[in-house]
Tab-separated table of C-alpha atoms and ligand atoms in Angstrom:
chain	number	residue	atom	x	y	z
A	1	MET	CA	102.988	123.168	113.336
A	2	ARG	CA	99.364	123.295	114.284
A	3	LYS	CA	100.316	125.612	117.225
A	4	ASP	CA	101.696	128.110	114.658
A	5	PHE	CA	98.453	128.154	112.752
A	6	GLN	CA	96.441	128.538	116.035
A	7	SER	CA	98.571	131.406	117.297
A	8	GLU	CA	98.583	133.058	113.875
A	9	SER	CA	94.898	132.685	113.947
A	10	THR	CA	94.197	134.285	117.277
A	11	ASN	CA	92.802	137.497	115.883
A	12	ASP	CA	91.382	135.743	112.940
A	13	THR	CA	87.735	136.513	113.468
A	14	PHE	CA	86.878	133.851	110.798
A	15	ILE	CA	87.230	131.089	113.284
A	16	LYS	CA	83.858	130.844	115.022
A	17	GLU	CA	82.250	129.163	117.906
A	18	ALA	CA	80.359	125.984	117.014
A	19	ASN	CA	76.853	126.839	115.645
A	20	GLY	CA	75.300	124.194	113.487
A	21	SER	CA	76.384	120.986	112.113
A	22	VAL	CA	77.620	119.277	108.810
A	23	VAL	CA	78.144	115.589	107.653
A	24	VAL	CA	80.867	115.282	104.980
A	25	VAL	CA	80.973	112.169	102.888
A	26	GLY	CA	84.586	111.235	101.908
A	27	ALA	CA	87.767	111.903	103.785
A	28	SER	CA	90.097	112.183	100.770
A	29	LEU	CA	91.782	115.668	99.935
A	30	SER	CA	88.508	117.349	99.258
A	31	GLY	CA	86.646	116.022	102.170
A	32	LEU	CA	89.356	116.797	104.627
A	33	MET	CA	89.726	120.368	103.277
A	34	THR	CA	85.949	120.976	103.413
A	35	GLY	CA	85.835	119.561	107.015
A	36	ILE	CA	88.676	121.914	108.173
A	37	ALA	CA	87.221	124.926	106.441
A	38	LEU	CA	83.636	124.360	107.733
A	39	SER	CA	84.979	123.842	111.288
A	40	ARG	CA	86.629	127.215	110.961
A	41	ALA	CA	83.422	128.707	109.849
A	42	GLY	CA	81.712	127.533	113.097
A	43	LEU	CA	80.164	124.099	112.343
A	44	ASN	CA	80.606	120.866	114.107
A	45	VAL	CA	81.823	118.373	111.421
A	46	THR	CA	81.346	114.647	110.995
A	47	ILE	CA	83.364	113.122	108.217
A	48	LEU	CA	82.516	109.616	107.048
A	49	GLU	CA	84.998	107.624	104.981
A	50	ARG	CA	84.431	104.168	103.488
A	51	ALA	CA	88.157	103.230	103.411
A	52	GLY	CA	90.110	102.191	106.522
A	53	ALA	CA	92.343	104.462	108.511
A	54	LYS	CA	95.522	102.868	107.106
A	55	PRO	CA	97.512	105.480	105.009
A	56	ARG	CA	96.859	105.106	101.216
A	57	SER	CA	98.997	105.861	98.230
A	58	GLY	CA	98.198	108.032	95.148
A	59	ALA	CA	99.551	110.060	92.273
A	60	VAL	CA	101.826	113.252	92.303
A	61	LEU	CA	100.157	116.562	92.693
A	62	GLN	CA	101.285	120.150	93.041
A	63	VAL	CA	99.589	122.181	95.778
A	64	ASP	CA	101.293	125.532	95.680
A	65	SER	CA	101.327	126.097	91.860
A	66	GLY	CA	101.141	129.869	92.085
A	67	GLU	CA	97.257	130.226	92.333
A	68	ILE	CA	96.128	133.556	93.951
A	69	ASP	CA	93.777	132.701	96.843
A	70	GLN	CA	91.142	135.336	97.440
A	71	THR	CA	90.040	134.350	100.877
A	72	LYS	CA	91.622	133.730	104.329
A	73	THR	CA	90.258	130.125	104.263
A	74	ALA	CA	91.789	129.406	100.954
A	75	LYS	CA	95.084	130.732	102.085
A	76	PHE	CA	94.911	128.662	105.239
A	77	LEU	CA	93.998	125.446	103.331
A	78	ARG	CA	96.835	125.884	100.974
A	79	LYS	CA	99.323	126.467	103.736
A	80	ILE	CA	98.276	123.358	105.490
A	81	ALA	CA	98.076	121.153	102.409
A	82	SER	CA	101.333	122.363	100.963
A	83	GLY	CA	103.290	122.500	104.135
A	84	GLY	CA	105.201	125.257	102.400
A	85	ILE	CA	106.426	122.977	99.602
A	86	ARG	CA	106.114	124.648	96.239
A	87	SER	CA	107.080	121.589	93.975
A	88	ALA	CA	105.022	118.474	93.106
A	89	GLU	CA	104.847	115.861	95.795
A	90	ALA	CA	103.150	112.546	96.604
A	91	TRP	CA	99.354	112.538	97.192
A	92	SER	CA	99.954	110.805	100.431
A	93	SER	CA	102.101	113.537	101.926
A	94	ILE	CA	99.374	116.065	101.219
A	95	GLN	CA	96.696	113.832	102.628
A	96	PHE	CA	98.737	113.113	105.786
A	97	ARG	CA	99.082	116.898	106.519
A	98	LEU	CA	95.312	117.552	106.068
A	99	ARG	CA	94.421	114.487	108.056
A	100	THR	CA	96.721	115.476	111.031
A	101	GLU	CA	95.052	118.822	110.951
A	102	ALA	CA	91.586	117.397	110.969
A	103	GLU	CA	92.243	114.854	113.667
A	104	ALA	CA	93.611	117.633	115.938
A	105	ASP	CA	90.507	119.742	115.493
A	106	PRO	CA	88.069	119.177	118.394
A	107	LYS	CA	85.061	120.181	116.164
A	108	ILE	CA	85.774	117.426	113.665
A	109	THR	CA	84.966	113.798	114.240
A	110	LEU	CA	86.444	111.349	111.607
A	111	TYR	CA	84.891	107.741	110.970
A	112	TYR	CA	86.742	105.333	108.905
A	113	ASP	CA	85.439	102.016	107.498
A	114	THR	CA	82.018	103.748	107.140
A	115	ARG	CA	80.387	103.554	103.718
A	116	VAL	CA	77.498	105.845	103.171
A	117	GLN	CA	74.665	104.075	101.366
A	118	CYS	CA	72.016	106.709	100.957
A	119	VAL	CA	71.354	110.351	101.634
A	120	ASN	CA	68.228	112.339	102.083
A	121	GLN	CA	66.755	115.531	103.692
A	122	ASP	CA	63.668	117.165	105.023
A	123	ASP	CA	62.795	120.793	106.014
A	124	ASN	CA	64.984	120.584	109.148
A	125	SER	CA	68.009	118.458	108.334
A	126	ALA	CA	69.883	116.404	105.865
A	127	TRP	CA	71.236	112.822	106.741
A	128	VAL	CA	72.993	109.768	105.538
A	129	VAL	CA	72.525	106.080	106.300
A	130	THR	CA	75.670	103.963	106.460
A	131	ASP	CA	76.308	100.329	105.616
A	132	LYS	CA	76.257	99.571	109.251
A	133	GLY	CA	72.774	101.003	109.525
A	134	GLU	CA	73.669	104.111	111.426
A	135	THR	CA	72.183	107.519	110.636
A	136	PHE	CA	74.129	110.767	110.793
A	137	HIS	CA	72.294	114.025	110.727
A	138	GLY	CA	73.507	117.466	110.038
A	139	ASP	CA	72.034	120.916	109.164
A	140	ILE	CA	73.798	120.413	105.895
A	141	LEU	CA	75.452	117.484	104.048
A	142	ILE	CA	78.401	117.681	101.665
A	143	GLY	CA	79.437	115.017	99.215
A	144	ALA	CA	83.194	114.845	98.812
A	145	ASP	CA	82.924	111.309	97.696
A	146	GLY	CA	84.951	111.431	94.447
A	147	HIS	CA	84.170	110.558	90.806
A	148	ARG	CA	81.577	107.795	91.471
A	149	SER	CA	79.819	110.003	94.201
A	150	ILE	CA	76.597	108.677	95.800
A	151	VAL	CA	75.771	112.192	96.893
A	152	ARG	CA	75.835	113.452	93.391
A	153	ARG	CA	73.255	110.772	92.371
A	154	TYR	CA	70.897	112.493	94.848
A	155	VAL	CA	71.938	116.173	93.967
A	156	ALA	CA	71.977	115.680	90.131
A	157	SER	CA	69.695	112.647	89.564
A	158	HIS	CA	69.274	113.687	85.993
A	159	LYS	CA	73.079	113.432	85.321
A	160	PRO	CA	74.365	111.040	87.975
A	161	SER	CA	77.552	109.673	86.317
A	162	ALA	CA	80.853	110.814	84.989
A	163	THR	CA	81.711	109.701	81.545
A	164	PHE	CA	84.750	107.585	80.474
A	165	ALA	CA	87.152	109.744	78.512
A	166	GLY	CA	88.589	106.822	76.429
A	167	TYR	CA	92.027	106.353	77.988
A	168	LEU	CA	93.726	105.491	81.217
A	169	ILE	CA	96.797	106.662	83.119
A	170	TRP	CA	99.276	104.181	84.438
A	171	VAL	CA	100.661	105.790	87.668
A	172	ALA	CA	103.407	104.825	90.107
A	173	ILE	CA	106.009	106.306	92.377
A	174	VAL	CA	109.544	104.675	92.573
A	175	ASP	CA	112.409	105.107	94.977
A	176	GLU	CA	115.347	106.461	92.954
A	177	ASN	CA	117.512	103.903	94.869
A	178	ASP	CA	115.655	101.208	92.916
A	179	ILE	CA	116.952	102.295	89.648
A	180	PRO	CA	120.681	101.983	88.645
A	181	GLU	CA	122.812	104.795	89.944
A	182	LYS	CA	124.013	105.884	86.537
A	183	HIS	CA	120.387	106.671	85.466
A	184	ARG	CA	119.430	108.593	88.562
A	185	PRO	CA	118.735	112.232	87.747
A	186	SER	CA	121.275	114.944	89.005
A	187	LEU	CA	120.301	117.536	91.390
A	188	ILE	CA	119.946	120.142	88.737
A	189	ALA	CA	117.718	117.880	86.340
A	190	PRO	CA	114.345	119.407	85.577
A	191	LYS	CA	111.736	118.414	88.274
A	192	LEU	CA	109.128	117.775	85.586
A	193	SER	CA	109.471	116.123	82.151
A	194	MET	CA	106.979	115.171	79.487
A	195	PRO	CA	108.575	112.940	77.060
A	196	ASP	CA	106.418	111.985	73.992
A	197	GLY	CA	105.905	108.308	73.184
A	198	ILE	CA	104.384	106.833	69.993
A	199	GLY	CA	100.943	108.449	70.116
A	200	ASP	CA	101.159	108.529	73.893
A	201	PHE	CA	103.172	110.350	76.484
A	202	LEU	CA	104.445	110.412	79.991
A	203	LEU	CA	104.522	112.953	82.770
A	204	GLY	CA	107.432	112.316	85.026
A	205	SER	CA	108.157	114.214	88.381
A	206	ILE	CA	111.087	114.092	90.699
A	207	ILE	CA	109.742	114.431	94.198
A	208	ALA	CA	111.141	114.259	97.722
A	209	GLY	CA	111.627	111.098	99.592
A	210	ALA	CA	108.876	109.831	102.067
A	211	ASP	CA	110.894	111.639	104.822
A	212	GLY	CA	110.880	114.880	102.803
A	213	SER	CA	114.460	114.730	101.861
A	214	ASN	CA	115.658	116.063	98.453
A	215	ALA	CA	119.227	114.514	98.804
A	216	LEU	CA	120.691	112.452	96.076
A	217	GLY	CA	119.432	108.769	96.600
A	218	ASN	CA	116.600	109.659	98.875
A	219	ARG	CA	114.160	111.068	96.210
A	220	ARG	CA	111.331	109.368	94.334
A	221	LEU	CA	110.308	109.374	90.701
A	222	GLY	CA	106.547	109.789	90.019
A	223	TRP	CA	105.435	108.833	86.545
A	224	ALA	CA	101.987	108.955	84.783
A	225	TRP	CA	101.679	107.270	81.381
A	226	TYR	CA	98.716	108.358	79.241
A	227	ASP	CA	97.647	105.163	77.259
A	228	ASN	CA	94.678	105.036	74.965
A	229	THR	CA	95.157	101.429	73.895
A	230	GLN	CA	93.608	99.518	76.940
A	231	ASN	CA	90.052	100.150	76.575
A	232	ASP	CA	89.305	96.575	75.666
A	233	LEU	CA	91.022	95.309	78.630
A	234	LEU	CA	89.373	97.884	80.919
A	235	ARG	CA	86.012	96.636	79.607
A	236	ARG	CA	86.821	93.058	79.929
A	237	LEU	CA	87.925	93.456	83.523
A	238	GLY	CA	84.881	95.379	84.437
A	239	CYS	CA	86.772	98.614	85.209
A	240	VAL	CA	84.674	100.384	82.548
A	241	ASP	CA	81.189	99.451	81.922
A	242	GLY	CA	79.519	101.233	78.871
A	243	ASN	CA	80.510	104.907	79.394
A	244	VAL	CA	80.938	104.649	83.201
A	245	VAL	CA	84.225	104.055	85.088
A	246	ARG	CA	83.593	101.485	87.819
A	247	HIS	CA	87.046	101.122	89.431
A	248	SER	CA	90.787	101.430	88.787
A	249	LEU	CA	92.868	98.580	87.530
A	250	ASN	CA	94.852	97.404	90.530
A	251	ALA	CA	98.350	96.051	90.160
A	252	SER	CA	97.277	92.512	91.143
A	253	ASP	CA	94.574	92.334	88.452
A	254	ILE	CA	96.851	93.540	85.530
A	255	PRO	CA	97.257	90.427	83.204
A	256	GLU	CA	100.832	89.136	82.867
A	257	GLN	CA	100.707	89.659	79.110
A	258	THR	CA	99.729	93.278	79.474
A	259	LEU	CA	102.718	93.872	81.794
A	260	ILE	CA	104.993	92.130	79.145
A	261	GLU	CA	103.593	94.462	76.431
A	262	LEU	CA	103.949	97.511	78.571
A	263	ALA	CA	107.688	96.743	79.309
A	264	GLU	CA	108.184	96.297	75.531
A	265	GLN	CA	106.470	99.652	74.749
A	266	ALA	CA	108.398	101.384	77.530
A	267	ALA	CA	111.719	100.136	76.073
A	268	VAL	CA	111.058	101.994	72.753
A	269	ARG	CA	109.545	105.105	74.219
A	270	TRP	CA	110.855	106.536	77.284
A	271	PRO	CA	114.326	108.238	77.929
A	272	GLN	CA	116.136	107.686	81.274
A	273	PRO	CA	115.435	107.868	84.157
A	274	TRP	CA	111.808	107.164	83.131
A	275	LEU	CA	112.631	104.005	81.306
A	276	ASP	CA	114.134	102.446	84.550
A	277	ALA	CA	111.395	103.889	86.573
A	278	THR	CA	108.566	102.427	84.504
A	279	LEU	CA	110.427	99.130	84.136
A	280	HIS	CA	110.842	98.865	87.809
A	281	SER	CA	107.150	99.468	88.487
A	282	ILE	CA	106.126	96.907	85.956
A	283	LYS	CA	108.609	94.254	87.197
A	284	THR	CA	107.561	94.752	90.739
A	285	ARG	CA	103.751	95.113	89.893
A	286	ASN	CA	103.707	98.429	91.600
A	287	LEU	CA	101.547	100.540	89.314
A	288	THR	CA	97.829	101.359	88.937
A	289	GLY	CA	95.805	101.845	85.866
A	290	THR	CA	93.417	104.762	86.378
A	291	PRO	CA	90.534	104.969	83.666
A	292	ILE	CA	89.931	108.783	83.205
A	293	ALA	CA	86.462	110.010	83.444
A	294	GLU	CA	85.067	113.482	83.127
A	295	TYR	CA	82.099	115.327	84.576
A	296	VAL	CA	80.642	118.830	83.698
A	297	PRO	CA	78.196	119.705	86.447
A	298	ASP	CA	74.778	121.460	85.779
A	299	ASN	CA	74.227	122.027	89.502
A	300	LEU	CA	76.054	121.602	92.742
A	301	VAL	CA	73.306	121.796	95.269
A	302	LYS	CA	69.864	120.423	96.161
A	303	GLY	CA	68.322	121.943	99.178
A	304	ARG	CA	70.664	121.316	102.117
A	305	ILE	CA	72.876	118.930	100.315
A	306	ALA	CA	75.935	119.942	98.060
A	307	ILE	CA	78.894	118.386	96.260
A	308	VAL	CA	82.596	119.453	96.231
A	309	GLY	CA	85.722	118.167	94.598
A	310	ASP	CA	85.779	115.367	92.090
A	311	ALA	CA	82.176	114.612	92.975
A	312	ALA	CA	81.240	118.011	91.735
A	313	HIS	CA	83.600	118.414	88.729
A	314	LEU	CA	85.885	115.889	87.220
A	315	PRO	CA	88.517	117.346	84.813
A	316	THR	CA	91.164	115.189	83.097
A	317	PRO	CA	94.203	115.138	85.304
A	318	LEU	CA	96.100	116.755	82.437
A	319	THR	CA	94.483	120.014	83.511
A	320	ALA	CA	96.269	119.704	86.910
A	321	SER	CA	93.281	121.644	88.357
A	322	GLY	CA	91.238	119.102	90.205
A	323	PHE	CA	93.025	119.665	93.620
A	324	ASN	CA	92.927	123.470	93.312
A	325	ALA	CA	89.259	123.503	92.385
A	326	SER	CA	88.487	121.335	95.451
A	327	LEU	CA	90.345	123.778	97.703
A	328	GLN	CA	88.361	126.706	96.125
A	329	ASP	CA	84.981	124.722	96.774
A	330	ALA	CA	86.014	124.240	100.464
A	331	ALA	CA	86.998	127.919	100.827
A	332	ALA	CA	83.812	129.303	99.049
A	333	LEU	CA	81.516	126.874	101.163
A	334	ALA	CA	83.070	128.144	104.323
A	335	GLU	CA	82.454	131.723	103.414
A	336	CYS	CA	78.843	131.054	102.555
A	337	VAL	CA	77.842	128.961	105.654
A	338	ALA	CA	79.777	131.328	108.050
A	339	LYS	CA	76.800	133.692	107.889
A	340	GLY	CA	74.592	130.943	109.568
A	341	ILE	CA	72.678	127.902	108.484
A	342	GLN	CA	69.604	128.001	110.687
A	343	GLY	CA	66.208	127.197	109.094
A	344	ASN	CA	66.069	128.311	105.513
A	345	SER	CA	69.599	129.882	105.650
A	346	ALA	CA	70.996	126.515	105.134
A	347	ALA	CA	69.619	126.072	101.594
A	348	GLU	CA	70.398	129.803	100.809
A	349	ALA	CA	74.048	129.430	101.889
A	350	LEU	CA	74.403	126.460	99.628
A	351	LEU	CA	72.742	128.258	96.724
A	352	GLU	CA	75.262	131.012	97.165
A	353	TYR	CA	78.013	128.474	97.221
A	354	GLU	CA	76.679	127.204	93.884
A	355	SER	CA	76.482	130.627	92.261
A	356	ILE	CA	80.181	131.324	93.283
A	357	ARG	CA	81.547	127.895	92.046
A	358	LEU	CA	79.426	126.446	89.253
A	359	LYS	CA	80.754	128.559	86.227
A	360	ASN	CA	84.353	127.934	87.308
A	361	ALA	CA	83.687	124.158	87.980
A	362	ARG	CA	82.199	123.776	84.409
A	363	GLN	CA	85.102	125.648	82.803
A	364	ILE	CA	87.911	123.556	84.385
A	365	VAL	CA	86.435	120.393	83.065
A	366	GLN	CA	85.509	121.871	79.602
A	367	SER	CA	89.124	123.195	79.309
A	368	GLY	CA	90.431	119.518	79.319
A	369	GLN	CA	87.759	118.091	77.019
A	370	SER	CA	89.346	119.048	73.703
A	371	PHE	CA	92.465	117.096	74.774
A	372	SER	CA	90.307	114.132	75.831
A	373	ARG	CA	88.271	114.259	72.615
A	374	SER	CA	91.516	113.930	70.452
A	375	PHE	CA	93.421	111.457	72.713
A	376	GLY	CA	90.541	109.326	73.913
A	377	ARG	CA	89.201	106.418	71.848
B	401	FAD	C1	96.304	110.253	88.131
B	401	FAD	C2	95.897	111.531	88.719
B	401	FAD	C3	96.608	112.778	88.753
B	401	FAD	C4	96.127	113.990	89.215
B	401	FAD	N1	96.959	115.000	89.132
B	401	FAD	C5	96.564	116.244	89.592
B	401	FAD	C6	97.369	117.421	89.565
B	401	FAD	O1	98.487	117.328	89.186
B	401	FAD	N2	96.822	118.492	90.137
B	401	FAD	C7	95.527	118.601	90.489
B	401	FAD	O2	95.186	119.663	90.977
B	401	FAD	N3	94.724	117.459	90.624
B	401	FAD	C8	95.211	116.346	90.112
B	401	FAD	N4	94.266	115.257	90.183
B	401	FAD	C9	92.984	115.393	90.737
B	401	FAD	C10	93.047	115.476	92.245
B	401	FAD	O3	93.644	114.309	92.815
B	401	FAD	C11	91.582	115.480	92.778
B	401	FAD	O4	90.859	116.329	92.168
B	401	FAD	C12	91.599	115.834	94.346
B	401	FAD	O5	92.444	115.067	95.030
B	401	FAD	C13	90.148	115.840	94.819
B	401	FAD	O6	89.796	114.559	94.995
B	401	FAD	P1	88.488	114.211	95.932
B	401	FAD	O7	88.852	114.202	97.392
B	401	FAD	O8	87.294	115.073	95.519
B	401	FAD	O9	88.023	112.703	95.513
B	401	FAD	P2	88.767	111.327	95.748
B	401	FAD	O10	90.166	111.472	95.933
B	401	FAD	O11	88.237	110.302	94.918
B	401	FAD	O12	88.102	111.014	97.245
B	401	FAD	C14	86.718	110.469	97.423
B	401	FAD	C15	86.715	109.807	98.764
B	401	FAD	O13	85.398	109.517	99.121
B	401	FAD	C16	85.402	108.272	99.579
B	401	FAD	N5	84.079	107.615	99.280
B	401	FAD	C17	83.572	107.337	98.164
B	401	FAD	N6	82.230	106.949	98.188
B	401	FAD	C18	82.062	106.778	99.604
B	401	FAD	C19	80.873	106.391	100.286
B	401	FAD	N7	79.693	105.886	99.670
B	401	FAD	N8	80.944	106.513	101.634
B	401	FAD	C20	82.026	106.958	102.321
B	401	FAD	N9	83.160	107.436	101.623
B	401	FAD	C21	83.167	107.241	100.312
B	401	FAD	C22	86.495	107.496	98.955
B	401	FAD	O14	87.024	106.324	99.627
B	401	FAD	C23	87.589	108.616	98.923
B	401	FAD	O15	88.428	108.606	100.004
B	401	FAD	C24	94.854	114.098	89.706
B	401	FAD	C25	94.023	112.932	89.749
B	401	FAD	C26	94.525	111.740	89.265
B	401	FAD	C27	93.588	110.350	89.252
């Protein structure tokens, strides 16, 4: 796969020799896309990720949703991330493709189990200090460290935190083989459904199996249940503190009574196959509660340091735009730094990135806020 991209790119003048360096904080979808894009723009890239190298799971996303990419880098990133698949699929499949690309790139070095504790800069470079006491320097530093970004706290110290939107989403992915055969969807069933509940609703997606197969019996059912009745629980368990989301509600921490109530609610809400899918996840404790936060940025850059992805703009997942915006951030950054980042050019390149992306970043978050205001509590 990679060979194809390389040969296709032989005459692509956008791939440049290494000239300058960048430290990227976070190796999730946004950090990996940023690293890949900046390597192509001629930078030596160091990516630091606090989680371990073990593959992680996540929600369901659609990469190739018909957006028109304006730059070669954006097209390239979408091609790698989507693997040519146009329908929704598991976050882990997208992350795997990006990670494979990054690991095969000699200009990218990835460190796992490395938590960044602070960031700073002077006239000549920007740097991070990790929990192991190591310092990594770059000509520029990019925060792709998600909704509780430590880099954002530096870049936007006047507005460091995203705000709890007043609801959570229960998310899970279930093998269709784990539900009774009579309730498995047919091959012609719609890939996406959105059944209404009782003041709540569910987004259900039929996605390929972990091996990419769409054959009957091999597929998976991804579901996301928007629930605005768990805020007391989230606060009691420390997932939400005041208006700030601290962490997700992991399966092992969900109280037994909450699971019993969820199963009762599912029974009177969801049609098949979503009823069996939700009940299976509840019964096997294979679900996560994600408290939703939102962040409208006022700025994306401070000197040699910038933010991208969910660190930069955090819309409700209902907008289905967080991934796409992250891809456009990475592509825009690459275009801006490709002109060079020596001396003052570093800060100028990042300011150009901000001027390209800030308005759109604000709009995508604002576009979901009327929903959150009416649904959140
Ligand atoms: C339930 C749900 C459904 C969604 N559905 C869609 C959809 O349909 N379409 C869409 O476009 N978008 C969707 N999104 C949004 C999309 O997933 C994100 O916008 C996108 O993946 C970009 O995330 P990110 O990489 O910026 O942040 P994250 O995925 O949060 O990654 C941040 C990374 O930084 C690391 N990190 C954090 N702090 C540190 C530190 N101090 N040091 C080192 N590493 C650190 C974390 O471990 C993590 O790996 C959805 C999101 C959710 C929660």
